[in-house]
Amino acid sequence: MEYGDTAPGGVRPVVVRVPVEPVEAAAEADAADAALRNDKLVVRGPLFGIAAQSPADGAAWRVICPVVDDCPQLARDGLNSRLWFRAKDADCDREMRQLLLSAVARLETERVDDLSVGGTRYRVIRAEEYAVADGNGIEGPRPTDPEPLVPDWDRATNDPRIDDGLVLDPYAAVPPSQALERLALRDLHYTGDRFPDHVRADSEQALFSHPDVLLLPATFTVVEQHAGGWTPSNGPHATAHAARKSLHFALTWFWPRKNGLIAYDADPQLDAETSDAPELAPYAEAAAALRAGGPHANRLEFAGGVHQLCRTRRLVRWGPDGPEGPRPSDVNSQDPAQLHPRMDEDGNVLSETAAPEG
């Protein structure tokens, strides 16, 4: 099959890859156990990112801005910045710079979800974020999810980036567990009175316009338990350890400042673990317990609350023309705006008072 050869309402075959490597076989066994254990699906809502496709990509799309934004406009702003910085690159020729700056100008004033620049298509793509749960709550990290050999708690260390280098290919072979999950979620759509009529209508229409689903890599989020369920407190992250680090940072740096125990303008190196203030001792003790737990530290009780790492998942609906974009009912929390200074066609960044020649 070639790009665009399926009609709306038609589905592509799911190609299954039989695991042959021990690591993948172990992950498959882990996924099978999770499927038997978890009997509830928790849908949180849409996330947005940017994917690109050049003629050499065939049916595939490359994710260039991670699919983590709560609002389509945030993804458009990410594309705006990416194109602007590419235009600023010294290796960009004048003709390409003109095309890039023209696209940036559109993104500053329009809600553009699909545009082409120099033979490359860029699209805001929409994913559904969800998790699974059993009687004990939302699924946490699995034993086969990647963990560092030596946990690094240094705030200055860069953690793996979500969707880094990710290619979405509807014809790529996938392991059996992913194939089954894709087939099981093809009919996923919003139901129930808590969703407005127009949101439910868009969700039902997507089953026909984008009948296939592709699964993105799992992410990891810290959630806080409360009477009504669980609420995300930070994330998502590409690895479980990155999520633990974010909780450690909250305990030692952010929460003490938020709660007025450390001034926001204090030395950035001052935190609960470097201070001898008695009121910070509970924060330091909780952070030490989190570090001591290593890869098994997925739940923490602190200050009367429960914080837990959960394994979040995302699916992208797919149609004849590729990944689904924003729906009419998706909410934009802000308007398009100019994000960067003006630039001329030679790559010179102009001052606010200067105007391009011509």
Tab-separated table of C-alpha atoms in Angstrom:
chain	number	residue	atom	x	y	z
A	1	MET	CA	0.000	0.000	0.000
A	2	GLU	CA	1.100	3.576	-0.655
A	3	TYR	CA	0.530	6.861	1.107
A	4	GLY	CA	-3.084	7.985	0.886
A	5	ASP	CA	-4.431	4.737	-0.559
A	6	THR	CA	-7.143	4.188	2.030
A	7	ALA	CA	-10.552	5.847	1.938
A	8	PRO	CA	-12.252	7.460	4.942
A	9	GLY	CA	-13.746	4.717	7.045
A	10	GLY	CA	-11.278	2.114	5.745
A	11	VAL	CA	-8.543	0.687	7.927
A	12	ARG	CA	-4.994	-0.409	7.279
A	13	PRO	CA	-3.776	-3.831	8.344
A	14	VAL	CA	-1.753	-4.028	11.551
A	15	VAL	CA	1.533	-5.804	10.865
A	16	VAL	CA	2.667	-7.936	13.811
A	17	ARG	CA	6.315	-8.535	14.636
A	18	VAL	CA	6.989	-11.689	16.656
A	19	PRO	CA	9.468	-10.897	19.455
A	20	VAL	CA	12.820	-12.580	18.984
A	21	GLU	CA	15.099	-10.715	21.364
A	22	PRO	CA	15.014	-11.595	25.073
A	23	VAL	CA	14.488	-7.980	26.122
A	24	GLU	CA	11.476	-7.542	23.855
A	25	ALA	CA	10.097	-10.934	24.868
A	26	ALA	CA	10.290	-9.873	28.518
A	27	ALA	CA	8.481	-6.623	27.719
A	28	GLU	CA	5.774	-8.606	25.930
A	29	ALA	CA	5.289	-10.849	28.969
A	30	ASP	CA	5.107	-7.733	31.149
A	31	ALA	CA	2.479	-6.220	28.854
A	32	ALA	CA	0.420	-9.426	28.942
A	33	ASP	CA	0.460	-9.410	32.750
A	34	ALA	CA	-0.611	-5.759	32.765
A	35	ALA	CA	-3.493	-6.487	30.375
A	36	LEU	CA	-4.808	-9.200	32.694
A	37	ARG	CA	-4.383	-7.072	35.789
A	38	ASN	CA	-5.864	-3.773	34.586
A	39	ASP	CA	-9.539	-3.679	33.682
A	40	LYS	CA	-10.273	0.065	33.588
A	41	LEU	CA	-9.417	2.709	30.991
A	42	VAL	CA	-8.988	6.286	32.199
A	43	VAL	CA	-9.116	8.915	29.444
A	44	ARG	CA	-7.648	12.283	30.400
A	45	GLY	CA	-8.069	14.240	27.160
A	46	PRO	CA	-6.157	15.487	24.133
A	47	LEU	CA	-2.512	16.435	23.776
A	48	PHE	CA	-0.922	18.167	20.799
A	49	GLY	CA	2.443	18.284	19.057
A	50	ILE	CA	3.987	18.809	15.616
A	51	ALA	CA	4.856	16.209	12.982
A	52	ALA	CA	6.651	16.739	9.664
A	53	GLN	CA	6.655	14.792	6.420
A	54	SER	CA	8.982	15.152	3.441
A	55	PRO	CA	8.666	13.250	0.125
A	56	ALA	CA	11.327	10.779	1.295
A	57	ASP	CA	9.218	9.838	4.340
A	58	GLY	CA	6.531	8.036	2.330
A	59	ALA	CA	3.529	7.413	4.592
A	60	ALA	CA	5.529	8.132	7.747
A	61	TRP	CA	5.559	11.369	9.740
A	62	ARG	CA	8.401	12.509	12.022
A	63	VAL	CA	7.506	14.038	15.394
A	64	ILE	CA	9.524	17.254	15.692
A	65	CYS	CA	7.745	18.850	18.676
A	66	PRO	CA	6.713	16.371	21.398
A	67	VAL	CA	3.034	15.514	21.709
A	68	VAL	CA	2.603	16.921	25.215
A	69	ASP	CA	0.812	20.274	24.867
A	70	ASP	CA	-2.647	20.685	26.389
A	71	CYS	CA	-3.699	23.205	23.743
A	72	PRO	CA	-3.299	23.264	19.930
A	73	GLN	CA	-1.956	26.825	20.016
A	74	LEU	CA	0.975	25.769	22.211
A	75	ALA	CA	1.953	23.289	19.503
A	76	ARG	CA	1.621	25.988	16.821
A	77	ASP	CA	3.853	28.236	18.912
A	78	GLY	CA	6.397	25.428	19.087
A	79	LEU	CA	6.376	25.177	15.286
A	80	ASN	CA	6.655	28.957	15.036
A	81	SER	CA	9.842	28.897	17.124
A	82	ARG	CA	11.296	25.933	15.290
A	83	LEU	CA	10.852	27.581	11.882
A	84	TRP	CA	12.152	30.951	13.143
A	85	PHE	CA	15.345	29.434	14.527
A	86	ARG	CA	15.843	27.460	11.340
A	87	ALA	CA	15.593	30.747	9.391
A	88	LYS	CA	18.208	32.228	11.733
A	89	ASP	CA	20.608	29.367	10.974
A	90	ALA	CA	23.649	30.519	9.002
A	91	ASP	CA	23.330	27.507	6.656
A	92	CYS	CA	19.842	28.538	5.536
A	93	ASP	CA	19.885	30.120	2.053
A	94	ARG	CA	17.934	33.268	1.187
A	95	GLU	CA	15.148	31.526	-0.733
A	96	MET	CA	14.455	29.035	2.050
A	97	ARG	CA	14.624	31.813	4.638
A	98	GLN	CA	11.916	33.714	2.762
A	99	LEU	CA	9.673	30.637	2.824
A	100	LEU	CA	10.311	30.035	6.515
A	101	LEU	CA	9.655	33.635	7.501
A	102	SER	CA	6.450	33.647	5.456
A	103	ALA	CA	5.284	30.579	7.404
A	104	VAL	CA	6.253	32.248	10.686
A	105	ALA	CA	4.211	35.323	9.729
A	106	ARG	CA	1.155	33.135	9.162
A	107	LEU	CA	1.634	31.353	12.472
A	108	GLU	CA	1.765	34.721	14.250
A	109	THR	CA	-1.744	35.647	13.107
A	110	GLU	CA	-3.569	32.461	12.071
A	111	ARG	CA	-4.482	29.154	13.677
A	112	VAL	CA	-2.717	27.114	11.023
A	113	ASP	CA	-2.826	23.360	11.551
A	114	ASP	CA	-1.238	22.181	8.303
A	115	LEU	CA	1.273	24.002	6.102
A	116	SER	CA	4.078	23.230	3.676
A	117	VAL	CA	7.484	24.902	3.586
A	118	GLY	CA	10.079	24.015	0.982
A	119	GLY	CA	8.581	20.619	0.211
A	120	THR	CA	8.068	19.597	3.861
A	121	ARG	CA	4.602	19.357	5.371
A	122	TYR	CA	4.093	20.374	8.987
A	123	ARG	CA	0.986	19.424	10.930
A	124	VAL	CA	-0.396	19.936	14.404
A	125	ILE	CA	-1.242	16.410	15.505
A	126	ARG	CA	-3.675	15.341	18.190
A	127	ALA	CA	-3.226	12.462	20.611
A	128	GLU	CA	-5.557	11.037	23.231
A	129	GLU	CA	-3.891	10.625	26.624
A	130	TYR	CA	-5.079	7.711	28.730
A	131	ALA	CA	-4.013	5.269	31.414
A	132	VAL	CA	-5.194	1.904	32.663
A	133	ALA	CA	-6.095	0.976	36.211
A	134	ASP	CA	-7.105	-1.870	38.468
A	135	GLY	CA	-8.689	-1.949	41.912
A	136	ASN	CA	-5.528	-0.455	43.430
A	137	GLY	CA	-5.371	2.583	41.184
A	138	ILE	CA	-3.613	3.758	38.035
A	139	GLU	CA	-0.881	1.574	36.547
A	140	GLY	CA	2.628	2.505	37.606
A	141	PRO	CA	5.955	1.875	35.857
A	142	ARG	CA	6.469	-1.689	34.688
A	143	PRO	CA	9.533	-3.782	35.602
A	144	THR	CA	10.658	-3.704	31.964
A	145	ASP	CA	10.334	0.067	31.520
A	146	PRO	CA	13.840	1.560	31.053
A	147	GLU	CA	15.652	2.539	34.244
A	148	PRO	CA	19.189	3.966	34.561
A	149	LEU	CA	21.849	1.609	35.892
A	150	VAL	CA	22.890	4.336	38.329
A	151	PRO	CA	20.095	6.787	39.274
A	152	ASP	CA	21.151	10.390	38.671
A	153	TRP	CA	19.416	12.933	40.902
A	154	ASP	CA	21.413	15.961	39.717
A	155	ARG	CA	19.027	18.728	38.634
A	156	ALA	CA	21.592	19.922	36.075
A	157	THR	CA	21.542	16.619	34.173
A	158	ASN	CA	19.367	16.577	31.082
A	159	ASP	CA	16.849	13.748	31.083
A	160	PRO	CA	15.719	11.920	27.920
A	161	ARG	CA	13.290	13.959	25.833
A	162	ILE	CA	9.776	12.766	25.041
A	163	ASP	CA	9.258	11.627	21.424
A	164	ASP	CA	12.887	12.398	20.550
A	165	GLY	CA	13.489	11.052	17.022
A	166	LEU	CA	10.057	9.381	16.940
A	167	VAL	CA	8.788	8.280	13.508
A	168	LEU	CA	5.098	7.466	13.073
A	169	ASP	CA	4.700	4.817	10.380
A	170	PRO	CA	1.262	3.200	9.930
A	171	TYR	CA	2.818	0.211	8.144
A	172	ALA	CA	5.638	-0.511	10.600
A	173	ALA	CA	5.508	-3.917	12.263
A	174	VAL	CA	4.709	-3.853	15.990
A	175	PRO	CA	4.907	-6.486	18.740
A	176	PRO	CA	1.743	-8.498	19.536
A	177	SER	CA	0.796	-6.558	22.666
A	178	GLN	CA	0.848	-3.247	20.799
A	179	ALA	CA	-1.078	-4.720	17.869
A	180	LEU	CA	-3.814	-5.944	20.209
A	181	GLU	CA	-3.994	-2.600	21.993
A	182	ARG	CA	-4.276	-0.748	18.690
A	183	LEU	CA	-7.115	-3.003	17.554
A	184	ALA	CA	-8.887	-2.729	20.902
A	185	LEU	CA	-8.751	1.085	20.873
A	186	ARG	CA	-9.918	1.707	17.320
A	187	ASP	CA	-13.453	2.390	18.573
A	188	LEU	CA	-12.388	4.611	21.496
A	189	HIS	CA	-14.484	7.788	21.573
A	190	TYR	CA	-16.104	10.114	24.065
A	191	THR	CA	-19.411	9.090	25.597
A	192	GLY	CA	-21.399	10.243	28.582
A	193	ASP	CA	-23.133	13.454	29.585
A	194	ARG	CA	-19.983	15.043	30.978
A	195	PHE	CA	-18.875	15.660	27.383
A	196	PRO	CA	-20.775	18.398	25.478
A	197	ASP	CA	-22.722	17.347	22.401
A	198	HIS	CA	-20.273	18.920	19.926
A	199	VAL	CA	-17.325	17.184	21.594
A	200	ARG	CA	-19.052	13.798	21.356
A	201	ALA	CA	-20.010	14.471	17.733
A	202	ASP	CA	-16.396	15.283	16.773
A	203	SER	CA	-15.198	12.165	18.590
A	204	GLU	CA	-17.664	9.947	16.727
A	205	GLN	CA	-16.762	11.541	13.394
A	206	ALA	CA	-13.086	10.773	14.022
A	207	LEU	CA	-13.888	7.043	14.035
A	208	PHE	CA	-14.769	7.408	10.354
A	209	SER	CA	-12.328	10.105	9.194
A	210	HIS	CA	-9.346	8.596	11.077
A	211	PRO	CA	-10.235	4.928	11.686
A	212	ASP	CA	-6.746	3.645	12.546
A	213	VAL	CA	-4.741	4.313	15.696
A	214	LEU	CA	-1.005	4.422	16.344
A	215	LEU	CA	0.453	4.246	19.839
A	216	LEU	CA	3.122	6.650	21.041
A	217	PRO	CA	5.776	5.660	23.605
A	218	ALA	CA	4.610	5.521	27.210
A	219	THR	CA	5.233	8.542	29.397
A	220	PHE	CA	5.385	8.890	33.169
A	221	THR	CA	3.549	11.392	35.326
A	222	VAL	CA	3.409	12.131	39.053
A	223	VAL	CA	-0.186	12.214	40.262
A	224	GLU	CA	-1.596	13.211	43.632
A	225	GLN	CA	-4.448	11.328	45.267
A	226	HIS	CA	-7.482	13.207	46.532
A	227	ALA	CA	-11.084	12.412	47.406
A	228	GLY	CA	-12.246	12.583	43.794
A	229	GLY	CA	-9.446	10.462	42.360
A	230	TRP	CA	-6.006	11.386	41.043
A	231	THR	CA	-4.734	14.694	39.656
A	232	PRO	CA	-1.452	15.100	37.714
A	233	SER	CA	0.984	17.271	39.653
A	234	ASN	CA	3.835	17.275	37.138
A	235	GLY	CA	4.883	15.642	33.918
A	236	PRO	CA	4.781	13.964	31.542
A	237	HIS	CA	8.328	12.588	31.376
A	238	ALA	CA	10.058	10.191	29.010
A	239	THR	CA	11.210	7.848	31.804
A	240	ALA	CA	10.018	6.855	35.240
A	241	HIS	CA	13.252	8.114	36.780
A	242	ALA	CA	12.782	11.548	35.217
A	243	ALA	CA	9.376	11.650	36.905
A	244	ARG	CA	10.974	10.689	40.226
A	245	LYS	CA	13.522	13.470	39.771
A	246	SER	CA	10.723	15.950	39.229
A	247	LEU	CA	9.106	14.857	42.498
A	248	HIS	CA	12.485	15.143	44.241
A	249	PHE	CA	12.856	18.682	42.851
A	250	ALA	CA	9.379	19.577	44.095
A	251	LEU	CA	10.216	18.297	47.580
A	252	THR	CA	13.581	20.003	47.898
A	253	TRP	CA	13.211	23.224	45.869
A	254	PHE	CA	9.776	24.103	44.537
A	255	TRP	CA	7.380	23.255	47.376
A	256	PRO	CA	9.509	24.949	50.091
A	257	ARG	CA	9.413	28.142	48.023
A	258	LYS	CA	5.727	27.769	47.132
A	259	ASN	CA	4.894	27.301	50.832
A	260	GLY	CA	6.938	30.338	51.896
A	261	LEU	CA	9.670	28.367	53.699
A	262	ILE	CA	12.352	29.602	51.284
A	263	ALA	CA	12.217	32.925	49.457
A	264	TYR	CA	11.951	32.703	45.678
A	265	ASP	CA	14.864	35.135	45.333
A	266	ALA	CA	17.094	33.062	47.638
A	267	ASP	CA	20.244	31.341	46.374
A	268	PRO	CA	19.069	28.777	43.776
A	269	GLN	CA	21.312	26.189	45.421
A	270	LEU	CA	19.470	26.572	48.730
A	271	ASP	CA	16.992	23.743	49.182
A	272	ALA	CA	15.572	21.498	51.867
A	273	GLU	CA	18.646	19.251	51.804
A	274	THR	CA	21.199	22.054	52.102
A	275	SER	CA	19.348	24.017	54.778
A	276	ASP	CA	19.407	23.313	58.516
A	277	ALA	CA	16.043	25.014	59.092
A	278	PRO	CA	13.883	22.641	61.200
A	279	GLU	CA	10.722	23.408	59.213
A	280	LEU	CA	12.430	21.978	56.114
A	281	ALA	CA	13.393	18.692	57.770
A	282	PRO	CA	10.209	16.828	56.640
A	283	TYR	CA	10.914	17.827	53.024
A	284	ALA	CA	14.514	16.640	53.252
A	285	GLU	CA	13.495	13.353	54.881
A	286	ALA	CA	10.896	12.644	52.195
A	287	ALA	CA	13.438	13.436	49.464
A	288	ALA	CA	15.973	11.095	51.083
A	289	ALA	CA	13.378	8.322	51.262
A	290	LEU	CA	12.581	8.832	47.584
A	291	ARG	CA	16.264	8.543	46.625
A	292	ALA	CA	16.751	5.491	48.806
A	293	GLY	CA	13.890	3.682	47.095
A	294	GLY	CA	15.656	3.744	43.705
A	295	PRO	CA	13.653	2.218	40.834
A	296	HIS	CA	10.981	0.989	43.249
A	297	ALA	CA	10.180	4.460	44.609
A	298	ASN	CA	6.890	4.879	42.793
A	299	ARG	CA	4.731	5.983	45.719
A	300	LEU	CA	5.388	8.603	48.385
A	301	GLU	CA	3.288	9.733	51.331
A	302	PHE	CA	4.066	13.297	52.352
A	303	ALA	CA	2.268	15.993	54.353
A	304	GLY	CA	-0.975	14.032	54.418
A	305	GLY	CA	-0.992	13.423	50.683
A	306	VAL	CA	-0.098	10.495	48.439
A	307	HIS	CA	2.031	11.030	45.352
A	308	GLN	CA	2.397	8.247	42.832
A	309	LEU	CA	4.112	7.639	39.515
A	310	CYS	CA	1.704	6.515	36.831
A	311	ARG	CA	2.344	5.151	33.365
A	312	THR	CA	0.491	7.320	30.882
A	313	ARG	CA	-0.200	6.372	27.280
A	314	ARG	CA	-1.107	8.254	24.115
A	315	LEU	CA	-2.746	7.261	20.863
A	316	VAL	CA	-2.925	9.132	17.575
A	317	ARG	CA	-5.847	8.541	15.250
A	318	TRP	CA	-4.813	8.004	11.619
A	319	GLY	CA	-6.655	8.529	8.356
A	320	PRO	CA	-5.983	8.467	4.601
A	321	ASP	CA	-3.924	11.660	4.844
A	322	GLY	CA	-1.998	10.754	7.984
A	323	PRO	CA	-2.329	11.740	11.655
A	324	GLU	CA	-5.402	13.512	12.972
A	325	GLY	CA	-5.142	17.226	13.630
A	326	PRO	CA	-7.083	19.363	16.107
A	327	ARG	CA	-10.849	18.942	16.135
A	328	PRO	CA	-13.271	21.900	15.908
A	329	SER	CA	-14.277	21.252	19.522
A	330	ASP	CA	-10.699	21.344	20.871
A	331	VAL	CA	-10.157	24.449	22.987
A	332	ASN	CA	-7.417	27.008	22.356
A	333	SER	CA	-6.407	28.729	25.578
A	334	GLN	CA	-4.605	31.573	23.806
A	335	ASP	CA	-4.378	33.375	20.480
A	336	PRO	CA	-1.563	33.387	17.913
A	337	ALA	CA	1.085	36.017	18.628
A	338	GLN	CA	4.502	37.242	17.566
A	339	LEU	CA	7.060	35.238	19.556
A	340	HIS	CA	10.395	36.427	18.128
A	341	PRO	CA	11.940	39.614	16.718
A	342	ARG	CA	11.647	40.380	13.038
A	343	MET	CA	14.331	39.025	10.735
A	344	ASP	CA	15.360	40.097	7.257
A	345	GLU	CA	15.927	37.749	4.323
A	346	ASP	CA	19.651	37.595	5.033
A	347	GLY	CA	19.118	36.260	8.562
A	348	ASN	CA	19.764	39.517	10.400
A	349	VAL	CA	17.613	39.905	13.498
A	350	LEU	CA	16.112	43.391	13.504
A	351	SER	CA	15.601	45.657	16.465
A	352	GLU	CA	12.049	46.456	17.503
A	353	THR	CA	12.327	49.912	15.895
A	354	ALA	CA	13.950	48.748	12.657
A	355	ALA	CA	11.987	47.755	9.598
A	356	PRO	CA	13.095	45.398	6.827
A	357	GLU	CA	14.218	47.079	3.622
A	358	GLY	CA	12.195	46.868	0.456
